[in-house]
mmCIF file of C-alpha atoms in Angstrom:
data_model
loop_
_atom_site.group_PDB
_atom_site.id
_atom_site.type_symbol
_atom_site.label_atom_id
_atom_site.label_comp_id
_atom_site.label_asym_id
_atom_site.label_seq_id
_atom_site.Cartn_x
_atom_site.Cartn_y
_atom_site.Cartn_z
ATOM 1 C CA MET A 1 16.694 58.018 -1.394
ATOM 2 C CA HIS A 2 14.627 56.395 1.363
ATOM 3 C CA LEU A 3 12.434 54.786 -1.286
ATOM 4 C CA GLY A 4 15.504 53.266 -2.940
ATOM 5 C CA ARG A 5 16.734 51.800 0.348
ATOM 6 C CA PHE A 6 13.286 50.379 1.047
ATOM 7 C CA ARG A 7 13.242 48.654 -2.344
ATOM 8 C CA VAL A 8 16.695 47.175 -1.718
ATOM 9 C CA LYS A 9 15.620 45.872 1.700
ATOM 10 C CA ARG A 10 12.434 44.422 0.265
ATOM 11 C CA THR A 11 14.398 42.702 -2.504
ATOM 12 C CA LEU A 12 16.809 41.210 0.047
ATOM 13 C CA LEU A 13 13.930 39.977 2.216
ATOM 14 C CA CYS A 14 12.275 38.348 -0.798
ATOM 15 C CA LEU A 15 15.561 36.694 -1.741
ATOM 16 C CA ILE A 16 16.103 35.366 1.793
ATOM 17 C CA SER A 17 12.504 34.071 1.935
ATOM 18 C CA THR A 18 12.978 32.293 -1.387
ATOM 19 C CA ILE A 19 16.194 30.637 -0.183
ATOM 20 C CA LEU A 20 14.499 29.474 3.024
ATOM 21 C CA LEU A 21 11.538 28.079 1.085
ATOM 22 C CA LEU A 22 13.812 26.188 -1.297
ATOM 23 C CA SER A 23 15.724 24.823 1.672
ATOM 24 C CA LEU A 24 12.523 23.519 3.250
ATOM 25 C CA VAL A 25 11.494 21.848 -0.007
ATOM 26 C CA LYS A 26 14.926 20.281 -0.291
ATOM 27 C CA ILE A 27 14.697 18.959 3.258
ATOM 28 C CA TYR A 28 11.339 17.404 2.468
ATOM 29 C CA LEU A 29 12.452 15.835 -0.792
ATOM 30 C CA ASP A 30 15.900 14.872 0.455
ATOM 31 C CA PRO A 31 15.337 13.307 3.893
ATOM 32 C CA ALA A 32 18.217 12.320 6.112
ATOM 33 C CA ASP A 33 16.984 8.745 6.375
ATOM 34 C CA ASP A 34 18.216 7.776 2.902
ATOM 35 C CA ILE A 35 20.535 4.888 2.216
ATOM 36 C CA PRO A 36 24.021 5.951 3.329
ATOM 37 C CA PRO A 37 26.366 6.780 0.413
ATOM 38 C CA GLY A 38 28.392 3.760 -0.602
ATOM 39 C CA ASP A 39 26.064 1.267 1.093
ATOM 40 C CA PHE A 40 25.701 -1.221 -1.772
ATOM 41 C CA LYS A 41 25.316 -4.373 0.329
ATOM 42 C CA ARG A 42 21.829 -4.807 -1.004
ATOM 43 C CA HIS A 43 21.487 -6.278 -4.458
ATOM 44 C CA LEU A 44 19.747 -3.349 -6.076
ATOM 45 C CA VAL A 45 19.705 0.239 -4.913
ATOM 46 C CA LEU A 46 16.768 2.539 -5.526
ATOM 47 C CA GLY A 47 16.547 6.232 -5.019
ATOM 48 C CA ARG A 48 13.972 7.629 -2.623
ATOM 49 C CA TYR A 49 10.279 7.262 -3.458
ATOM 50 C CA GLY A 50 11.002 4.290 -5.695
ATOM 51 C CA VAL A 51 12.937 6.110 -8.409
ATOM 52 C CA PRO A 52 15.913 3.970 -9.420
ATOM 53 C CA ALA A 53 19.290 5.470 -8.568
ATOM 54 C CA ALA A 54 20.806 3.122 -11.118
ATOM 55 C CA VAL A 55 19.371 0.934 -13.822
ATOM 56 C CA ASP A 56 22.302 -1.039 -15.200
ATOM 57 C CA THR A 57 22.984 -3.787 -12.676
ATOM 58 C CA ASP A 58 24.916 -7.012 -12.882
ATOM 59 C CA LEU A 59 23.628 -9.468 -10.293
ATOM 60 C CA ARG A 60 26.244 -12.090 -9.543
ATOM 61 C CA GLU A 61 25.970 -15.313 -7.574
ATOM 62 C CA SER A 62 28.248 -13.861 -4.906
ATOM 63 C CA GLY A 63 25.695 -11.162 -4.213
ATOM 64 C CA ASN A 64 27.964 -8.362 -5.417
ATOM 65 C CA VAL A 65 26.533 -5.784 -7.735
ATOM 66 C CA THR A 66 28.014 -3.516 -10.352
ATOM 67 C CA ILE A 67 26.208 -0.198 -10.467
ATOM 68 C CA LYS A 68 26.550 2.227 -13.343
ATOM 69 C CA ALA A 69 25.405 5.808 -13.198
ATOM 70 C CA VAL A 70 22.977 6.262 -16.059
ATOM 71 C CA GLY A 71 21.963 9.846 -15.498
ATOM 72 C CA LEU A 72 18.612 9.231 -13.814
ATOM 73 C CA LYS A 73 17.669 12.166 -11.630
ATOM 74 C CA MET A 74 15.186 12.669 -8.845
ATOM 75 C CA VAL A 75 11.705 13.094 -10.255
ATOM 76 C CA ASP A 76 10.883 16.777 -10.613
ATOM 77 C CA LYS A 77 7.538 17.622 -9.071
ATOM 78 C CA ASN A 78 6.711 19.628 -12.208
ATOM 79 C CA ALA A 79 7.392 16.700 -14.544
ATOM 80 C CA GLY A 80 3.709 16.104 -15.062
ATOM 81 C CA GLY A 81 2.950 12.797 -13.323
ATOM 82 C CA ARG A 82 -0.555 11.439 -13.449
ATOM 83 C CA THR A 83 -3.094 11.941 -10.698
ATOM 84 C CA SER A 84 -6.490 10.416 -10.214
ATOM 85 C CA ASN A 85 -8.048 13.587 -11.619
ATOM 86 C CA ASP A 86 -5.937 13.473 -14.798
ATOM 87 C CA LEU A 87 -7.241 10.096 -15.923
ATOM 88 C CA SER A 88 -10.069 10.043 -18.424
ATOM 89 C CA ASP A 89 -13.324 8.169 -18.044
ATOM 90 C CA GLU A 90 -12.199 5.575 -20.585
ATOM 91 C CA GLN A 91 -9.133 4.568 -18.592
ATOM 92 C CA HIS A 92 -9.629 1.486 -16.450
ATOM 93 C CA MET A 93 -7.440 -0.474 -14.131
ATOM 94 C CA GLU A 94 -5.756 -2.013 -17.171
ATOM 95 C CA ASP A 95 -3.617 1.170 -17.166
ATOM 96 C CA LYS A 96 -1.444 -0.553 -14.576
ATOM 97 C CA GLN A 97 -1.024 -3.765 -16.520
ATOM 98 C CA ASP A 98 1.284 -4.422 -19.438
ATOM 99 C CA SER A 99 -0.662 -5.259 -22.594
ATOM 100 C CA PRO A 100 1.778 -4.990 -25.503
ATOM 101 C CA SER A 101 0.774 -6.336 -28.903
ATOM 102 C CA SER A 102 4.090 -8.209 -29.108
ATOM 103 C CA SER A 103 6.546 -9.465 -26.533
ATOM 104 C CA PRO A 104 8.864 -6.609 -25.489
ATOM 105 C CA THR A 105 12.590 -7.120 -25.138
ATOM 106 C CA PRO A 106 14.067 -7.366 -21.608
ATOM 107 C CA GLN A 107 15.477 -3.859 -22.032
ATOM 108 C CA ALA A 108 12.077 -2.523 -23.090
ATOM 109 C CA LYS A 109 10.435 -4.216 -20.111
ATOM 110 C CA GLU A 110 12.949 -2.618 -17.790
ATOM 111 C CA GLU A 111 12.387 0.794 -19.355
ATOM 112 C CA LEU A 112 8.613 0.406 -18.948
ATOM 113 C CA PHE A 113 9.110 -0.646 -15.359
ATOM 114 C CA ILE A 114 11.353 2.360 -14.632
ATOM 115 C CA SER A 115 8.857 4.680 -16.315
ATOM 116 C CA ASP A 116 6.012 3.313 -14.193
ATOM 117 C CA LEU A 117 8.065 3.755 -11.016
ATOM 118 C CA ARG A 118 8.695 7.358 -11.971
ATOM 119 C CA LYS A 119 4.974 7.974 -12.397
ATOM 120 C CA ARG A 120 4.133 6.415 -9.045
ATOM 121 C CA SER A 121 6.867 8.395 -7.338
ATOM 122 C CA ASN A 122 5.923 11.663 -8.949
ATOM 123 C CA VAL A 123 2.266 11.271 -7.957
ATOM 124 C CA LEU A 124 3.206 10.478 -4.365
ATOM 125 C CA ILE A 125 5.630 13.404 -4.045
ATOM 126 C CA GLN A 126 3.139 15.876 -5.479
ATOM 127 C CA GLN A 127 0.264 14.675 -3.333
ATOM 128 C CA CYS A 128 2.297 14.504 -0.117
ATOM 129 C CA ILE A 129 3.155 18.172 -0.589
ATOM 130 C CA THR A 130 -0.409 19.126 -1.537
ATOM 131 C CA LEU A 131 -2.046 17.179 1.310
ATOM 132 C CA ARG A 132 0.565 17.818 3.957
ATOM 133 C CA ASN A 133 -1.824 19.747 6.217
ATOM 134 C CA GLU A 134 -4.759 17.359 5.691
ATOM 135 C CA LEU A 135 -3.162 13.997 6.459
ATOM 136 C CA GLU A 136 -2.493 12.390 9.803
ATOM 137 C CA HIS A 137 1.212 12.037 10.523
ATOM 138 C CA VAL A 138 3.487 9.756 12.523
ATOM 139 C CA LYS A 139 7.135 9.830 13.502
ATOM 140 C CA ALA A 140 8.633 6.950 11.555
ATOM 141 C CA VAL A 141 11.122 5.910 14.239
ATOM 142 C CA GLN A 142 9.669 7.254 17.490
ATOM 143 C CA GLU A 143 6.002 6.361 16.819
ATOM 144 C CA PRO A 144 5.869 3.857 13.943
ATOM 145 C CA PRO A 145 2.574 2.239 12.916
ATOM 146 C CA GLU A 146 1.980 -1.341 14.026
ATOM 147 C CA GLY A 147 2.002 -3.072 10.651
ATOM 148 C CA LEU A 148 5.681 -2.820 9.736
ATOM 149 C CA ILE A 149 7.512 -6.161 9.407
ATOM 150 C CA VAL A 150 11.294 -6.008 9.536
ATOM 151 C CA ASP A 151 14.004 -8.466 8.515
ATOM 152 C CA GLU A 152 17.396 -7.205 9.650
ATOM 153 C CA LYS A 153 19.385 -9.888 7.852
ATOM 154 C CA HIS A 154 18.030 -8.841 4.465
ATOM 155 C CA HIS A 155 17.651 -5.148 5.407
ATOM 156 C CA LEU A 156 13.932 -5.144 4.563
ATOM 157 C CA LEU A 157 10.964 -3.297 6.030
ATOM 158 C CA TYR A 158 7.505 -4.109 4.681
ATOM 159 C CA CYS A 159 4.223 -2.394 5.507
ATOM 160 C CA VAL A 160 1.340 -4.848 5.717
ATOM 161 C CA VAL A 161 -1.729 -3.836 3.704
ATOM 162 C CA PRO A 162 -4.497 -6.435 4.106
ATOM 163 C CA LYS A 163 -6.036 -7.578 0.813
ATOM 164 C CA ALA A 164 -2.964 -6.511 -1.171
ATOM 165 C CA ALA A 165 -1.139 -9.865 -1.171
ATOM 166 C CA CYS A 166 -0.182 -9.464 2.488
ATOM 167 C CA SER A 167 -0.638 -13.162 3.365
ATOM 168 C CA SER A 168 1.819 -14.127 0.651
ATOM 169 C CA TRP A 169 4.333 -11.530 1.774
ATOM 170 C CA LYS A 170 4.060 -12.548 5.419
ATOM 171 C CA GLU A 171 4.807 -16.083 4.270
ATOM 172 C CA PHE A 172 7.780 -14.683 2.320
ATOM 173 C CA PHE A 173 9.214 -13.082 5.474
ATOM 174 C CA PHE A 174 8.532 -16.299 7.352
ATOM 175 C CA LYS A 175 10.613 -18.255 4.817
ATOM 176 C CA ILE A 176 13.551 -15.837 4.486
ATOM 177 C CA GLY A 177 13.613 -15.679 8.271
ATOM 178 C CA GLY A 178 14.919 -19.234 8.226
ATOM 179 C CA PHE A 179 11.843 -21.095 9.441
ATOM 180 C CA ALA A 180 11.183 -24.636 8.216
ATOM 181 C CA LYS A 181 9.884 -24.733 4.663
ATOM 182 C CA ASP A 182 7.446 -27.509 5.467
ATOM 183 C CA LYS A 183 5.651 -25.341 7.999
ATOM 184 C CA SER A 184 3.092 -22.673 7.197
ATOM 185 C CA LEU A 185 2.748 -19.330 8.873
ATOM 186 C CA ARG A 186 -0.984 -20.046 9.171
ATOM 187 C CA ASN A 187 -0.189 -22.847 11.604
ATOM 188 C CA MET A 188 1.972 -20.714 13.883
ATOM 189 C CA LYS A 189 1.418 -17.651 16.035
ATOM 190 C CA ARG A 190 2.300 -14.939 13.531
ATOM 191 C CA LYS A 191 3.052 -12.276 16.102
ATOM 192 C CA ARG A 192 5.661 -14.541 17.697
ATOM 193 C CA VAL A 193 7.335 -15.489 14.425
ATOM 194 C CA LEU A 194 7.596 -12.219 12.529
ATOM 195 C CA THR A 195 9.474 -9.196 13.831
ATOM 196 C CA TYR A 196 7.442 -5.988 13.965
ATOM 197 C CA PHE A 197 9.314 -2.711 13.848
ATOM 198 C CA HIS A 198 7.212 -0.983 16.520
ATOM 199 C CA LYS A 199 8.055 -3.720 19.033
ATOM 200 C CA LEU A 200 11.790 -3.112 18.798
ATOM 201 C CA PRO A 201 13.354 -0.760 21.385
ATOM 202 C CA GLU A 202 13.469 2.809 20.119
ATOM 203 C CA GLU A 203 17.271 2.884 20.164
ATOM 204 C CA LYS A 204 17.304 -0.237 18.002
ATOM 205 C CA ARG A 205 14.838 1.358 15.583
ATOM 206 C CA LYS A 206 17.028 4.454 15.316
ATOM 207 C CA GLN A 207 20.047 2.284 14.667
ATOM 208 C CA ILE A 208 18.649 0.244 11.792
ATOM 209 C CA TYR A 209 15.996 2.494 10.174
ATOM 210 C CA SER A 210 18.144 4.265 7.588
ATOM 211 C CA GLY A 211 19.670 0.991 6.395
ATOM 212 C CA LEU A 212 16.338 -0.721 5.724
ATOM 213 C CA TYR A 213 14.892 -1.055 2.237
ATOM 214 C CA LYS A 214 11.281 0.005 2.785
ATOM 215 C CA PHE A 215 8.431 -1.153 0.554
ATOM 216 C CA LEU A 216 4.702 -1.803 0.478
ATOM 217 C CA PHE A 217 2.079 -3.150 -1.896
ATOM 218 C CA VAL A 218 -0.983 -1.021 -2.624
ATOM 219 C CA ARG A 219 -4.185 -1.846 -4.481
ATOM 220 C CA HIS A 220 -7.098 -0.001 -6.072
ATOM 221 C CA PRO A 221 -9.128 1.053 -2.992
ATOM 222 C CA PHE A 222 -12.482 -0.113 -4.344
ATOM 223 C CA LEU A 223 -11.132 -3.502 -5.447
ATOM 224 C CA ARG A 224 -9.353 -3.932 -2.113
ATOM 225 C CA LEU A 225 -12.588 -3.213 -0.252
ATOM 226 C CA LEU A 226 -14.549 -5.688 -2.375
ATOM 227 C CA SER A 227 -11.884 -8.315 -1.735
ATOM 228 C CA ALA A 228 -12.214 -7.728 2.025
ATOM 229 C CA TYR A 229 -15.991 -8.114 1.837
ATOM 230 C CA LYS A 230 -15.816 -11.316 -0.202
ATOM 231 C CA ASP A 231 -13.217 -12.788 2.108
ATOM 232 C CA LYS A 232 -14.508 -11.814 5.537
ATOM 233 C CA MET A 233 -18.134 -10.772 5.256
ATOM 234 C CA GLU A 234 -19.854 -12.507 2.344
ATOM 235 C CA PRO A 235 -21.834 -15.609 3.333
ATOM 236 C CA ASN A 236 -19.650 -18.668 2.704
ATOM 237 C CA GLY A 237 -16.810 -16.385 1.640
ATOM 238 C CA SER A 238 -13.187 -17.440 1.298
ATOM 239 C CA TYR A 239 -12.514 -17.087 5.039
ATOM 240 C CA GLU A 240 -15.326 -19.502 5.934
ATOM 241 C CA ARG A 241 -14.292 -21.953 3.215
ATOM 242 C CA LEU A 242 -10.728 -21.878 4.498
ATOM 243 C CA HIS A 243 -11.863 -22.572 8.074
ATOM 244 C CA ALA A 244 -14.585 -25.076 7.162
ATOM 245 C CA ASN A 245 -13.113 -27.675 9.529
ATOM 246 C CA SER A 246 -12.515 -25.249 12.397
ATOM 247 C CA ASP A 247 -14.598 -24.855 15.533
ATOM 248 C CA VAL A 248 -17.759 -22.738 15.315
ATOM 249 C CA SER A 249 -16.245 -19.676 16.999
ATOM 250 C CA THR A 250 -13.427 -19.588 14.429
ATOM 251 C CA LEU A 251 -15.572 -20.502 11.425
ATOM 252 C CA TYR A 252 -18.138 -17.755 12.094
ATOM 253 C CA PHE A 253 -15.749 -15.245 13.645
ATOM 254 C CA TRP A 254 -16.441 -12.441 11.175
ATOM 255 C CA ARG A 255 -20.196 -13.074 11.050
ATOM 256 C CA ASP A 256 -20.472 -12.881 14.817
ATOM 257 C CA ARG A 257 -18.001 -10.034 15.212
ATOM 258 C CA LEU A 258 -19.442 -7.681 12.605
ATOM 259 C CA GLY A 259 -21.908 -9.318 10.216
ATOM 260 C CA ILE A 260 -24.687 -9.790 12.775
ATOM 261 C CA ASP A 261 -24.205 -6.212 13.991
ATOM 262 C CA ILE A 262 -24.728 -4.948 10.441
ATOM 263 C CA ILE A 263 -27.875 -7.084 10.106
ATOM 264 C CA ARG A 264 -29.113 -5.736 13.439
ATOM 265 C CA THR A 265 -28.456 -2.147 12.337
ATOM 266 C CA PHE A 266 -30.468 -2.383 9.129
ATOM 267 C CA HIS A 267 -33.012 -5.146 9.868
ATOM 268 C CA GLY A 268 -33.531 -5.122 13.619
ATOM 269 C CA GLU A 269 -32.748 -7.387 16.573
ATOM 270 C CA LYS A 270 -35.277 -10.081 15.653
ATOM 271 C CA THR A 271 -33.780 -10.709 12.205
ATOM 272 C CA ALA A 272 -30.237 -10.616 13.565
ATOM 273 C CA LEU A 273 -31.062 -13.184 16.236
ATOM 274 C CA ARG A 274 -32.756 -15.480 13.705
ATOM 275 C CA MET A 275 -29.765 -15.344 11.348
ATOM 276 C CA LYS A 276 -27.358 -16.065 14.171
ATOM 277 C CA GLN A 277 -29.344 -19.078 15.341
ATOM 278 C CA ASN A 278 -30.027 -20.380 11.832
ATOM 279 C CA ARG A 279 -26.675 -20.053 10.062
ATOM 280 C CA ASN A 280 -28.077 -21.013 6.649
ATOM 281 C CA GLU A 281 -30.357 -17.956 6.687
ATOM 282 C CA TYR A 282 -27.474 -15.515 7.146
ATOM 283 C CA LYS A 283 -27.325 -12.986 4.340
ATOM 284 C CA MET A 284 -25.450 -9.707 4.351
ATOM 285 C CA THR A 285 -25.036 -7.861 1.051
ATOM 286 C CA PHE A 286 -22.214 -5.710 -0.250
ATOM 287 C CA LEU A 287 -24.584 -2.736 -0.254
ATOM 288 C CA GLU A 288 -25.265 -3.195 3.470
ATOM 289 C CA PHE A 289 -21.543 -3.513 4.176
ATOM 290 C CA VAL A 290 -20.793 -0.273 2.294
ATOM 291 C CA ARG A 291 -23.669 1.540 4.009
ATOM 292 C CA TYR A 292 -22.363 0.500 7.391
ATOM 293 C CA LEU A 293 -18.842 1.748 6.622
ATOM 294 C CA VAL A 294 -19.925 5.181 5.423
ATOM 295 C CA GLU A 295 -22.883 5.759 7.764
ATOM 296 C CA TYR A 296 -21.310 4.536 10.997
ATOM 297 C CA PRO A 297 -17.638 5.577 10.811
ATOM 298 C CA GLU A 298 -17.529 6.050 14.582
ATOM 299 C CA HIS A 299 -17.974 2.310 15.177
ATOM 300 C CA LEU A 300 -14.688 0.645 16.047
ATOM 301 C CA SER A 301 -15.350 -2.225 13.638
ATOM 302 C CA THR A 302 -15.346 0.161 10.661
ATOM 303 C CA GLN A 303 -11.680 0.861 11.417
ATOM 304 C CA ASP A 304 -10.574 -2.751 11.063
ATOM 305 C CA ARG A 305 -7.254 -3.091 9.182
ATOM 306 C CA HIS A 306 -8.875 -5.036 6.358
ATOM 307 C CA TRP A 307 -10.833 -1.971 5.176
ATOM 308 C CA LYS A 308 -8.935 0.846 6.824
ATOM 309 C CA PRO A 309 -7.469 3.312 4.285
ATOM 310 C CA MET A 310 -3.971 2.295 3.194
ATOM 311 C CA HIS A 311 -2.406 5.649 4.000
ATOM 312 C CA GLN A 312 -3.542 5.241 7.622
ATOM 313 C CA LEU A 313 -1.761 1.895 7.780
ATOM 314 C CA CYS A 314 1.546 2.816 6.155
ATOM 315 C CA TYR A 315 1.847 6.641 6.281
ATOM 316 C CA PRO A 316 3.699 6.968 2.951
ATOM 317 C CA CYS A 317 4.342 10.692 3.430
ATOM 318 C CA ASP A 318 6.179 10.087 6.711
ATOM 319 C CA ILE A 319 7.945 6.789 6.080
ATOM 320 C CA LYS A 320 10.088 7.219 2.998
ATOM 321 C CA TYR A 321 9.449 3.988 1.124
ATOM 322 C CA GLU A 322 11.966 3.147 -1.565
ATOM 323 C CA PHE A 323 9.426 1.096 -3.488
ATOM 324 C CA ILE A 324 5.656 1.524 -3.846
ATOM 325 C CA ALA A 325 4.588 -1.763 -5.408
ATOM 326 C CA ASN A 326 1.201 -2.322 -7.052
ATOM 327 C CA PHE A 327 -1.031 -5.333 -6.631
ATOM 328 C CA GLU A 328 -2.099 -4.813 -10.251
ATOM 329 C CA THR A 329 1.475 -5.483 -11.443
ATOM 330 C CA ILE A 330 2.304 -7.948 -8.707
ATOM 331 C CA GLU A 331 4.391 -10.366 -10.787
ATOM 332 C CA THR A 332 6.749 -7.699 -12.115
ATOM 333 C CA ASP A 333 6.986 -5.879 -8.797
ATOM 334 C CA SER A 334 7.482 -9.071 -6.799
ATOM 335 C CA GLU A 335 10.283 -10.145 -9.121
ATOM 336 C CA PHE A 336 11.998 -6.860 -8.339
ATOM 337 C CA ILE A 337 11.955 -7.668 -4.618
ATOM 338 C CA ARG A 338 13.178 -11.184 -5.338
ATOM 339 C CA ARG A 339 16.215 -9.744 -7.098
ATOM 340 C CA LEU A 340 16.888 -7.656 -4.027
ATOM 341 C CA VAL A 341 17.178 -10.551 -1.617
ATOM 342 C CA LYS A 342 17.827 -13.427 -4.056
ATOM 343 C CA ALA A 343 15.035 -15.466 -2.524
ATOM 344 C CA GLU A 344 12.043 -17.394 -3.808
ATOM 345 C CA LEU A 345 8.941 -15.352 -4.463
ATOM 346 C CA PRO A 346 5.917 -15.844 -2.202
ATOM 347 C CA GLU A 347 3.372 -18.283 -3.568
ATOM 348 C CA LYS A 348 0.132 -16.903 -4.897
ATOM 349 C CA ASN A 349 -2.673 -16.962 -2.366
ATOM 350 C CA LYS A 350 -4.695 -20.102 -3.085
ATOM 351 C CA HIS A 351 -7.710 -18.554 -1.368
ATOM 352 C CA ALA A 352 -7.591 -15.270 -3.280
ATOM 353 C CA THR A 353 -10.910 -13.707 -4.261
ATOM 354 C CA ASN A 354 -11.919 -12.878 -7.827
ATOM 355 C CA SER A 355 -12.411 -9.206 -7.023
ATOM 356 C CA SER A 356 -9.723 -7.921 -9.398
ATOM 357 C CA ASN A 357 -11.787 -8.947 -12.433
ATOM 358 C CA LEU A 358 -13.328 -5.627 -13.440
ATOM 359 C CA ASP A 359 -16.609 -6.920 -14.870
ATOM 360 C CA TYR A 360 -17.045 -9.050 -11.787
ATOM 361 C CA ALA A 361 -16.247 -6.093 -9.521
ATOM 362 C CA PHE A 362 -18.638 -3.814 -11.404
ATOM 363 C CA SER A 363 -21.457 -6.313 -10.802
ATOM 364 C CA TYR A 364 -21.060 -5.627 -7.071
ATOM 365 C CA TYR A 365 -20.540 -1.878 -7.314
ATOM 366 C CA ASN A 366 -23.528 -1.492 -9.618
ATOM 367 C CA THR A 367 -25.694 -2.333 -6.595
ATOM 368 C CA ILE A 368 -24.379 0.759 -4.780
ATOM 369 C CA PRO A 369 -26.283 4.036 -5.398
ATOM 370 C CA LYS A 370 -24.131 6.872 -6.688
ATOM 371 C CA HIS A 371 -24.524 8.985 -3.547
ATOM 372 C CA LEU A 372 -23.134 6.117 -1.466
ATOM 373 C CA LYS A 373 -20.255 5.602 -3.898
ATOM 374 C CA LEU A 374 -19.381 9.267 -3.516
ATOM 375 C CA ARG A 375 -19.318 8.909 0.260
ATOM 376 C CA LEU A 376 -17.239 5.769 -0.097
ATOM 377 C CA TYR A 377 -14.815 7.668 -2.311
ATOM 378 C CA GLU A 378 -14.528 10.333 0.389
ATOM 379 C CA ARG A 379 -13.519 7.649 2.847
ATOM 380 C CA TYR A 380 -10.689 6.466 0.565
ATOM 381 C CA LYS A 381 -9.935 9.625 -1.415
ATOM 382 C CA TYR A 382 -6.427 10.053 -0.006
ATOM 383 C CA ASP A 383 -5.556 6.520 -1.112
ATOM 384 C CA PHE A 384 -6.771 7.361 -4.617
ATOM 385 C CA MET A 385 -4.777 10.598 -4.660
ATOM 386 C CA LEU A 386 -1.530 9.358 -3.092
ATOM 387 C CA PHE A 387 -1.237 6.185 -5.129
ATOM 388 C CA GLY A 388 -2.616 7.460 -8.454
ATOM 389 C CA TYR A 389 -5.715 5.284 -8.751
ATOM 390 C CA ASN A 390 -8.769 6.196 -10.809
ATOM 391 C CA PRO A 391 -12.286 5.955 -9.276
ATOM 392 C CA LYS A 392 -14.179 7.038 -12.412
ATOM 393 C CA PRO A 393 -14.841 3.601 -13.988
ATOM 394 C CA PHE A 394 -16.926 2.714 -10.934
ATOM 395 C CA PHE A 395 -19.331 5.637 -11.379
#
């Protein structure tokens, strides 16, 4: 008799525990900061984590939108999305690019786009749950990161990721903000022109957060790092070419801020002083740059935004982005944002590096010993895992 009662109690406790667990999962996957029901002021509405809430849209000149329910559901975390570990050795970054043998129809393109969004979303959801106790966290409204640009008029919030088309997207926000088209953001004080979410009063942030369409662009971590090196650190890199007519302190800003310190670390004070005095002798290799990042992580300069892990800039498990855009599919993904706000797309960066060419990128990474690559992967592993990128082609 007592044994029967004990079994009943145990069954009830198990049932209650299961209900509580399911409730917690639902809270995590169904946050309260979603777009309010019926809020269709924006031109295209996506479900959380980038999964479209509706596919069939009719964009009219008036800005109205007809939305049909097409039966798309929230991505199930057991649906089998790809992760960085699932990808085979033969798969390269071309996975993220469309390479059909014949031109697909508009409907087929849209279906491919929706399918890719599902994969990105599924990977992110799975990994956010798996890594929940390993990642740093922020409170999206109370303690937002510093790199969030907001445009209240167009209901947009964009997380800045350096070396993932961020200059073009800053220019985009500059233009839709109503500033003169004949002026460039480069010629103005950016901090004074663009509105950053963390600088708004907390009450204001609370008021507008749920109504903002939140997006970011991510990039393969190793290609992003190479782009940062070629821009900022490589002798006569794109930064120095861009500022060729600037004063010496601006022209050699990155050399003097970090490059000489790296030379000093690996070659001594005498060599560093000689290279600083004789600018033409300056030489700092990609291998030395990588060594410095992985061997001296405590140095403040190794945490610069240009090579800081993306998840530490944008906190994708805490800020519920509606759209995770990829640098590798930038034209398609940018067009999607353009349809949202009915504005011109940002121009391509004229000073972009060539680091997305795989053979070209491999020529740099082939100079890095495997043990250093493994340590470099450890530095960026959460970016690989959260955004579904594959490190294997670089090993």
